[in-house]
Structure formats: structure tokens, C-alpha cells
């Protein structure tokens, strides 16, 4: 059973999945992105063991329904599955969850200011995955649920960085209209435009969108 949980930990994005080409840590994480087959295999694996995991012990503590629900939200966002994202949110999944199978707590404690030194920026949030996938509908749904549009992961990449890198113009526009910061720099001092798809037409359109933003 421990082996199954290790596999789920990997599917949760903790090894190689979210490395960015050219980022400071991509060399340490292996290949830039998983291919589609690996994502499909992980999804199939999770479905097959979900009922077992729900009643399993991990470090002496039962994996809660909340953890599994947040994990499902991440998986659906990664796949661009609008129905799955909506259902998970309707059930109470947390928009800012990151690697819920390995990160605790699931949500910040009420009354505490900021995130302190906890791993609050380690891993990608659902909106980052949806933006990377290019799913405008999932991004919109997450924004409706008040997802943090300018949240960043450990390398300082935001949802806008991921959408720009993959050349998803509609997603970029949606994010920018919802106050995504085009000047936000990652740890390599790169703004979303700096990591943009090399196709010049995309960059020009991206610039025009930013220019048309209300002051």
C-alpha cells in the first residue's frame, strides 16, 4: 500500500510534472513536462485505487475526504475538465490547494495572517494547471470561485506565466481581465511576456492585450 501512495504522490505533481523549460530548477526535476500518456496512466491509476486510499492509513492518519477532494480538483484542472472542476468546487474543494496528498494543512488557519514559513508556494494551484492546459472554461470557473489570480509557485511562476509560455492567448486575456499582473517576475526575473511562446504574432497580441488594460 505504501508503494501505491508513493505513486499517487508523484501523480500529485511532486516529481517532474511542473518543471518549466528554462527555469532555475527544471534541470533538477528531469524532463520539462510529462507526456500525455503518463497523465492518462496516472488518472487511470487514481480511479482504480481511490476507494482503497480513502480508508488507508498514511503515517497513522486516515487520508481525509477533504484531501482527496482537493486532489481531484488539481487533477481535473490539469486535464482541462470543466465538469470535474465545477463538481469539485461545488463540493468544497479549495481553490488554492497544492499537492494535497503531501502538503498540510489543507487551508490556512483562520485568524492567522500570511502563510509564514509553511510550504504555501510549493507546487501549482488549480488555476495554474488550467492556464497551462489552455482551458479558458476551467480558468473562468476557478476565477468565479475566487481563485487567487496572482498566486505563484516556488519558482515565482503565476498562472499568467504558464499560459503565456504555452501560447494560450484566450487564457492570458481572461487572466489579465481579472487583474493578473503582467509585470510579475519569477525568480529568474522573467515576466509572463519574457517566457512567452516564441511565435511573434502571439507576443504582439499579448502586448496589445496588456496595452488595452484599464489603468
PDB file of C-alpha atoms in Angstrom:
ATOM      1  CA  UNK A   1       0.000   0.000   0.000  1.00  0.00           C
ATOM      2  CA  UNK A   2       2.896   2.341   0.735  1.00  0.00           C
ATOM      3  CA  UNK A   3       4.033   1.910  -2.840  1.00  0.00           C
ATOM      4  CA  UNK A   4       0.593   2.931  -4.137  1.00  0.00           C
ATOM      5  CA  UNK A   5       0.714   6.101  -2.095  1.00  0.00           C
ATOM      6  CA  UNK A   6       4.148   6.928  -3.476  1.00  0.00           C
ATOM      7  CA  UNK A   7       2.730   6.662  -6.978  1.00  0.00           C
ATOM      8  CA  UNK A   8      -0.143   8.965  -6.051  1.00  0.00           C
ATOM      9  CA  UNK A   9       2.364  11.401  -4.594  1.00  0.00           C
ATOM     10  CA  UNK A  10       4.092  11.515  -7.983  1.00  0.00           C
ATOM     11  CA  UNK A  11       0.789  11.937  -9.822  1.00  0.00           C
ATOM     12  CA  UNK A  12       0.055  14.822  -7.478  1.00  0.00           C
ATOM     13  CA  UNK A  13       2.766  16.792  -9.204  1.00  0.00           C
ATOM     14  CA  UNK A  14       5.713  16.402  -6.842  1.00  0.00           C
ATOM     15  CA  UNK A  15       8.219  14.958  -9.293  1.00  0.00           C
ATOM     16  CA  UNK A  16       8.863  16.390 -12.728  1.00  0.00           C
ATOM     17  CA  UNK A  17       5.338  17.360 -13.700  1.00  0.00           C
ATOM     18  CA  UNK A  18       5.538  21.100 -13.149  1.00  0.00           C
ATOM     19  CA  UNK A  19       9.102  21.818 -14.273  1.00  0.00           C
ATOM     20  CA  UNK A  20       9.357  24.801 -16.600  1.00  0.00           C
ATOM     21  CA  UNK A  21      11.708  24.858 -19.587  1.00  0.00           C
ATOM     22  CA  UNK A  22      14.487  27.267 -18.788  1.00  0.00           C
ATOM     23  CA  UNK A  23      13.597  27.652 -15.117  1.00  0.00           C
ATOM     24  CA  UNK A  24      16.197  27.547 -12.397  1.00  0.00           C
ATOM     25  CA  UNK A  25      15.067  24.151 -11.121  1.00  0.00           C
ATOM     26  CA  UNK A  26      13.985  22.379 -14.295  1.00  0.00           C
ATOM     27  CA  UNK A  27      17.296  20.577 -14.628  1.00  0.00           C
ATOM     28  CA  UNK A  28      16.832  19.056 -11.188  1.00  0.00           C
ATOM     29  CA  UNK A  29      13.320  17.890 -11.968  1.00  0.00           C
ATOM     30  CA  UNK A  30      14.038  15.865 -15.066  1.00  0.00           C
ATOM     31  CA  UNK A  31      12.143  16.406 -18.299  1.00  0.00           C
ATOM     32  CA  UNK A  32      10.169  19.621 -18.793  1.00  0.00           C
ATOM     33  CA  UNK A  33       6.709  18.092 -18.868  1.00  0.00           C
ATOM     34  CA  UNK A  34       5.092  14.681 -18.590  1.00  0.00           C
ATOM     35  CA  UNK A  35       3.711  13.406 -21.848  1.00  0.00           C
ATOM     36  CA  UNK A  36       0.006  12.755 -22.277  1.00  0.00           C
ATOM     37  CA  UNK A  37       0.337   9.012 -21.756  1.00  0.00           C
ATOM     38  CA  UNK A  38       1.764   9.454 -18.260  1.00  0.00           C
ATOM     39  CA  UNK A  39      -1.042  11.818 -17.283  1.00  0.00           C
ATOM     40  CA  UNK A  40      -3.636   9.372 -18.584  1.00  0.00           C
ATOM     41  CA  UNK A  41      -1.970   6.479 -16.748  1.00  0.00           C
ATOM     42  CA  UNK A  42      -1.939   8.445 -13.502  1.00  0.00           C
ATOM     43  CA  UNK A  43      -5.611   9.323 -13.859  1.00  0.00           C
ATOM     44  CA  UNK A  44      -6.491   5.691 -14.512  1.00  0.00           C
ATOM     45  CA  UNK A  45      -4.403   4.561 -11.550  1.00  0.00           C
ATOM     46  CA  UNK A  46      -6.052   7.010  -9.194  1.00  0.00           C
ATOM     47  CA  UNK A  47      -9.537   5.865 -10.194  1.00  0.00           C
ATOM     48  CA  UNK A  48      -8.554   2.275  -9.544  1.00  0.00           C
ATOM     49  CA  UNK A  49      -7.202   2.843  -6.051  1.00  0.00           C
ATOM     50  CA  UNK A  50      -9.348   5.726  -4.802  1.00  0.00           C
ATOM     51  CA  UNK A  51     -11.583   3.519  -2.653  1.00  0.00           C
ATOM     52  CA  UNK A  52      -8.540   1.831  -1.133  1.00  0.00           C
ATOM     53  CA  UNK A  53      -6.729   5.097  -0.464  1.00  0.00           C
ATOM     54  CA  UNK A  54      -9.804   6.581   1.197  1.00  0.00           C
ATOM     55  CA  UNK A  55      -9.577   4.054   4.011  1.00  0.00           C
ATOM     56  CA  UNK A  56      -5.796   3.682   4.098  1.00  0.00           C
ATOM     57  CA  UNK A  57      -3.509   4.926   6.818  1.00  0.00           C
ATOM     58  CA  UNK A  58      -0.697   7.306   5.967  1.00  0.00           C
ATOM     59  CA  UNK A  59       1.648   7.941   8.845  1.00  0.00           C
ATOM     60  CA  UNK A  60      -1.031   6.680  11.191  1.00  0.00           C
ATOM     61  CA  UNK A  61      -3.683   9.150   9.969  1.00  0.00           C
ATOM     62  CA  UNK A  62      -6.549   8.382   7.614  1.00  0.00           C
ATOM     63  CA  UNK A  63      -6.445  10.289   4.348  1.00  0.00           C
ATOM     64  CA  UNK A  64      -9.437  12.565   4.655  1.00  0.00           C
ATOM     65  CA  UNK A  65     -12.199  13.218   2.173  1.00  0.00           C
ATOM     66  CA  UNK A  66     -11.007  16.841   2.073  1.00  0.00           C
ATOM     67  CA  UNK A  67      -7.553  15.789   0.905  1.00  0.00           C
ATOM     68  CA  UNK A  68      -8.974  13.541  -1.798  1.00  0.00           C
ATOM     69  CA  UNK A  69     -11.384  16.234  -2.957  1.00  0.00           C
ATOM     70  CA  UNK A  70      -8.599  18.794  -3.279  1.00  0.00           C
ATOM     71  CA  UNK A  71      -6.507  16.237  -5.124  1.00  0.00           C
ATOM     72  CA  UNK A  72      -9.379  15.651  -7.552  1.00  0.00           C
ATOM     73  CA  UNK A  73      -9.643  19.390  -8.216  1.00  0.00           C
ATOM     74  CA  UNK A  74      -5.980  19.519  -9.186  1.00  0.00           C
ATOM     75  CA  UNK A  75      -6.351  16.525 -11.491  1.00  0.00           C
ATOM     76  CA  UNK A  76      -9.431  17.930 -13.216  1.00  0.00           C
ATOM     77  CA  UNK A  77      -7.770  21.330 -13.663  1.00  0.00           C
ATOM     78  CA  UNK A  78      -4.692  19.639 -15.131  1.00  0.00           C
ATOM     79  CA  UNK A  79      -6.914  17.798 -17.623  1.00  0.00           C
ATOM     80  CA  UNK A  80      -8.999  20.862 -18.503  1.00  0.00           C
ATOM     81  CA  UNK A  81     -12.107  19.006 -17.305  1.00  0.00           C
ATOM     82  CA  UNK A  82     -14.692  21.745 -16.632  1.00  0.00           C
ATOM     83  CA  UNK A  83     -17.350  19.414 -15.273  1.00  0.00           C
ATOM     84  CA  UNK A  84     -14.904  17.821 -12.855  1.00  0.00           C
ATOM     85  CA  UNK A  85     -13.564  21.196 -11.719  1.00  0.00           C
ATOM     86  CA  UNK A  86     -17.087  22.533 -11.161  1.00  0.00           C
ATOM     87  CA  UNK A  87     -18.217  19.475  -9.225  1.00  0.00           C
ATOM     88  CA  UNK A  88     -15.120  19.540  -7.021  1.00  0.00           C
ATOM     89  CA  UNK A  89     -15.599  23.241  -6.281  1.00  0.00           C
ATOM     90  CA  UNK A  90     -19.289  22.718  -5.553  1.00  0.00           C
ATOM     91  CA  UNK A  91     -18.324  20.048  -3.022  1.00  0.00           C
ATOM     92  CA  UNK A  92     -15.988  22.469  -1.264  1.00  0.00           C
ATOM     93  CA  UNK A  93     -12.578  21.868  -2.836  1.00  0.00           C
ATOM     94  CA  UNK A  94     -10.077  24.615  -2.018  1.00  0.00           C
ATOM     95  CA  UNK A  95      -9.050  26.802  -4.958  1.00  0.00           C
ATOM     96  CA  UNK A  96      -5.525  27.284  -3.591  1.00  0.00           C
ATOM     97  CA  UNK A  97      -4.704  23.654  -2.895  1.00  0.00           C
ATOM     98  CA  UNK A  98      -1.233  22.426  -3.842  1.00  0.00           C
ATOM     99  CA  UNK A  99      -0.181  18.757  -3.664  1.00  0.00           C
ATOM    100  CA  UNK A 100      -2.756  17.912  -1.001  1.00  0.00           C
ATOM    101  CA  UNK A 101      -1.508  14.350  -0.547  1.00  0.00           C
ATOM    102  CA  UNK A 102       1.837  15.602   0.739  1.00  0.00           C
ATOM    103  CA  UNK A 103       1.168  19.141   1.988  1.00  0.00           C
ATOM    104  CA  UNK A 104      -0.524  20.045   5.265  1.00  0.00           C
ATOM    105  CA  UNK A 105      -2.654  21.820   6.293  1.00  0.00           C
ATOM    106  CA  UNK A 106      -5.247  21.933   3.520  1.00  0.00           C
ATOM    107  CA  UNK A 107      -6.156  25.532   4.294  1.00  0.00           C
ATOM    108  CA  UNK A 108      -4.516  28.317   6.339  1.00  0.00           C
ATOM    109  CA  UNK A 109      -5.665  28.532   9.938  1.00  0.00           C
ATOM    110  CA  UNK A 110      -8.405  31.094  10.447  1.00  0.00           C
ATOM    111  CA  UNK A 111      -7.157  34.279  12.034  1.00  0.00           C
ATOM    112  CA  UNK A 112      -3.531  33.822  11.003  1.00  0.00           C
ATOM    113  CA  UNK A 113      -2.008  36.480   8.801  1.00  0.00           C
ATOM    114  CA  UNK A 114       0.011  35.405   5.791  1.00  0.00           C
ATOM    115  CA  UNK A 115       1.492  31.985   5.222  1.00  0.00           C
ATOM    116  CA  UNK A 116       4.628  32.277   7.333  1.00  0.00           C
ATOM    117  CA  UNK A 117       7.295  29.727   6.542  1.00  0.00           C
ATOM    118  CA  UNK A 118       4.945  26.889   5.581  1.00  0.00           C
ATOM    119  CA  UNK A 119       5.222  25.443   2.051  1.00  0.00           C
ATOM    120  CA  UNK A 120       2.403  27.674   0.777  1.00  0.00           C
ATOM    121  CA  UNK A 121       4.076  28.320  -2.562  1.00  0.00           C
ATOM    122  CA  UNK A 122       5.380  24.824  -3.266  1.00  0.00           C
ATOM    123  CA  UNK A 123       3.602  23.303  -6.241  1.00  0.00           C
ATOM    124  CA  UNK A 124       0.988  24.566  -8.652  1.00  0.00           C
ATOM    125  CA  UNK A 125      -2.551  25.637  -7.839  1.00  0.00           C
ATOM    126  CA  UNK A 126      -5.558  24.504  -9.910  1.00  0.00           C
ATOM    127  CA  UNK A 127      -5.685  27.775 -11.851  1.00  0.00           C
ATOM    128  CA  UNK A 128      -2.019  27.372 -12.812  1.00  0.00           C
ATOM    129  CA  UNK A 129      -2.726  23.886 -14.162  1.00  0.00           C
ATOM    130  CA  UNK A 130      -5.815  25.075 -16.042  1.00  0.00           C
ATOM    131  CA  UNK A 131      -3.892  28.007 -17.530  1.00  0.00           C
ATOM    132  CA  UNK A 132      -1.049  25.734 -18.596  1.00  0.00           C
ATOM    133  CA  UNK A 133      -3.554  23.359 -20.207  1.00  0.00           C
ATOM    134  CA  UNK A 134      -5.197  26.243 -22.054  1.00  0.00           C
ATOM    135  CA  UNK A 135      -8.683  25.629 -20.675  1.00  0.00           C
ATOM    136  CA  UNK A 136     -10.437  29.006 -20.727  1.00  0.00           C
ATOM    137  CA  UNK A 137     -13.593  27.497 -19.232  1.00  0.00           C
ATOM    138  CA  UNK A 138     -11.756  25.987 -16.269  1.00  0.00           C
ATOM    139  CA  UNK A 139      -9.874  29.231 -15.679  1.00  0.00           C
ATOM    140  CA  UNK A 140     -13.149  31.167 -15.715  1.00  0.00           C
ATOM    141  CA  UNK A 141     -14.788  28.730 -13.306  1.00  0.00           C
ATOM    142  CA  UNK A 142     -11.858  28.931 -10.900  1.00  0.00           C
ATOM    143  CA  UNK A 143     -11.869  32.717 -11.058  1.00  0.00           C
ATOM    144  CA  UNK A 144     -15.600  32.684 -10.307  1.00  0.00           C
ATOM    145  CA  UNK A 145     -14.724  30.637  -7.230  1.00  0.00           C
ATOM    146  CA  UNK A 146     -12.285  33.423  -6.228  1.00  0.00           C
ATOM    147  CA  UNK A 147      -9.060  31.627  -7.115  1.00  0.00           C
ATOM    148  CA  UNK A 148      -6.018  33.803  -6.498  1.00  0.00           C
ATOM    149  CA  UNK A 149      -5.064  35.021  -9.968  1.00  0.00           C
ATOM    150  CA  UNK A 150      -1.571  36.170  -8.949  1.00  0.00           C
ATOM    151  CA  UNK A 151      -0.608  33.171  -6.832  1.00  0.00           C
ATOM    152  CA  UNK A 152       2.889  31.880  -7.588  1.00  0.00           C
ATOM    153  CA  UNK A 153       4.684  28.576  -7.166  1.00  0.00           C
ATOM    154  CA  UNK A 154       8.189  28.033  -5.831  1.00  0.00           C
ATOM    155  CA  UNK A 155       9.917  29.452  -8.920  1.00  0.00           C
ATOM    156  CA  UNK A 156       7.706  32.518  -8.975  1.00  0.00           C
ATOM    157  CA  UNK A 157       5.585  31.383 -11.922  1.00  0.00           C
ATOM    158  CA  UNK A 158       1.970  32.567 -11.951  1.00  0.00           C
ATOM    159  CA  UNK A 159      -0.968  31.299 -13.989  1.00  0.00           C
ATOM    160  CA  UNK A 160      -0.213  34.064 -16.499  1.00  0.00           C
ATOM    161  CA  UNK A 161       3.372  32.820 -16.855  1.00  0.00           C
ATOM    162  CA  UNK A 162       2.145  29.301 -17.631  1.00  0.00           C
ATOM    163  CA  UNK A 163      -0.487  30.459 -20.130  1.00  0.00           C
ATOM    164  CA  UNK A 164       1.981  32.770 -21.855  1.00  0.00           C
ATOM    165  CA  UNK A 165       4.656  30.065 -22.063  1.00  0.00           C
ATOM    166  CA  UNK A 166       2.208  27.739 -23.811  1.00  0.00           C
ATOM    167  CA  UNK A 167       0.836  30.443 -26.114  1.00  0.00           C
ATOM    168  CA  UNK A 168      -2.745  30.329 -24.793  1.00  0.00           C
ATOM    169  CA  UNK A 169      -3.876  33.835 -25.765  1.00  0.00           C
ATOM    170  CA  UNK A 170      -7.520  33.497 -24.673  1.00  0.00           C
ATOM    171  CA  UNK A 171      -6.447  32.301 -21.251  1.00  0.00           C
ATOM    172  CA  UNK A 172      -3.996  35.196 -20.977  1.00  0.00           C
ATOM    173  CA  UNK A 173      -6.761  37.631 -21.855  1.00  0.00           C
ATOM    174  CA  UNK A 174      -9.124  36.156 -19.274  1.00  0.00           C
ATOM    175  CA  UNK A 175      -6.456  36.288 -16.583  1.00  0.00           C
ATOM    176  CA  UNK A 176      -5.479  39.859 -17.427  1.00  0.00           C
ATOM    177  CA  UNK A 177      -9.100  40.992 -17.353  1.00  0.00           C
ATOM    178  CA  UNK A 178      -9.284  39.532 -13.838  1.00  0.00           C
ATOM    179  CA  UNK A 179      -6.285  41.552 -12.620  1.00  0.00           C
ATOM    180  CA  UNK A 180      -3.422  39.164 -13.372  1.00  0.00           C
ATOM    181  CA  UNK A 181      -0.189  41.140 -13.066  1.00  0.00           C
ATOM    182  CA  UNK A 182       1.783  41.214 -16.363  1.00  0.00           C
ATOM    183  CA  UNK A 183       4.752  42.749 -14.521  1.00  0.00           C
ATOM    184  CA  UNK A 184       5.046  39.912 -12.014  1.00  0.00           C
ATOM    185  CA  UNK A 185       8.569  38.461 -12.262  1.00  0.00           C
ATOM    186  CA  UNK A 186       9.645  34.920 -11.426  1.00  0.00           C
ATOM    187  CA  UNK A 187      12.898  34.014  -9.652  1.00  0.00           C
ATOM    188  CA  UNK A 188      14.751  34.392 -12.950  1.00  0.00           C
ATOM    189  CA  UNK A 189      13.378  37.943 -13.207  1.00  0.00           C
ATOM    190  CA  UNK A 190      11.172  36.961 -16.138  1.00  0.00           C
ATOM    191  CA  UNK A 191       7.751  38.464 -16.662  1.00  0.00           C
ATOM    192  CA  UNK A 192       4.992  36.492 -18.431  1.00  0.00           C
ATOM    193  CA  UNK A 193       5.900  38.171 -21.725  1.00  0.00           C
ATOM    194  CA  UNK A 194       9.537  37.122 -21.285  1.00  0.00           C
ATOM    195  CA  UNK A 195       8.601  33.424 -21.179  1.00  0.00           C
ATOM    196  CA  UNK A 196       6.010  33.761 -23.936  1.00  0.00           C
ATOM    197  CA  UNK A 197       5.691  31.422 -26.876  1.00  0.00           C
ATOM    198  CA  UNK A 198       8.348  32.439 -29.377  1.00  0.00           C
ATOM    199  CA  UNK A 199       5.792  32.936 -32.126  1.00  0.00           C
ATOM    200  CA  UNK A 200       5.925  36.672 -32.803  1.00  0.00           C
ATOM    201  CA  UNK A 201       2.218  37.004 -33.536  1.00  0.00           C
ATOM    202  CA  UNK A 202       1.440  35.721 -30.048  1.00  0.00           C
ATOM    203  CA  UNK A 203       3.820  38.169 -28.400  1.00  0.00           C
ATOM    204  CA  UNK A 204       2.398  41.091 -30.342  1.00  0.00           C
ATOM    205  CA  UNK A 205      -1.163  40.126 -29.444  1.00  0.00           C
ATOM    206  CA  UNK A 206      -0.126  39.668 -25.818  1.00  0.00           C
ATOM    207  CA  UNK A 207       1.352  43.173 -25.805  1.00  0.00           C
ATOM    208  CA  UNK A 208      -1.834  44.612 -27.288  1.00  0.00           C
ATOM    209  CA  UNK A 209      -3.958  42.948 -24.613  1.00  0.00           C
ATOM    210  CA  UNK A 210      -1.745  44.416 -21.896  1.00  0.00           C
ATOM    211  CA  UNK A 211      -1.844  47.843 -23.557  1.00  0.00           C
ATOM    212  CA  UNK A 212      -5.638  47.813 -23.657  1.00  0.00           C
ATOM    213  CA  UNK A 213      -5.940  47.063 -19.938  1.00  0.00           C
ATOM    214  CA  UNK A 214      -7.621  49.824 -17.926  1.00  0.00           C
ATOM    215  CA  UNK A 215      -5.197  51.935 -15.944  1.00  0.00           C
TER     216      UNK A 215
END
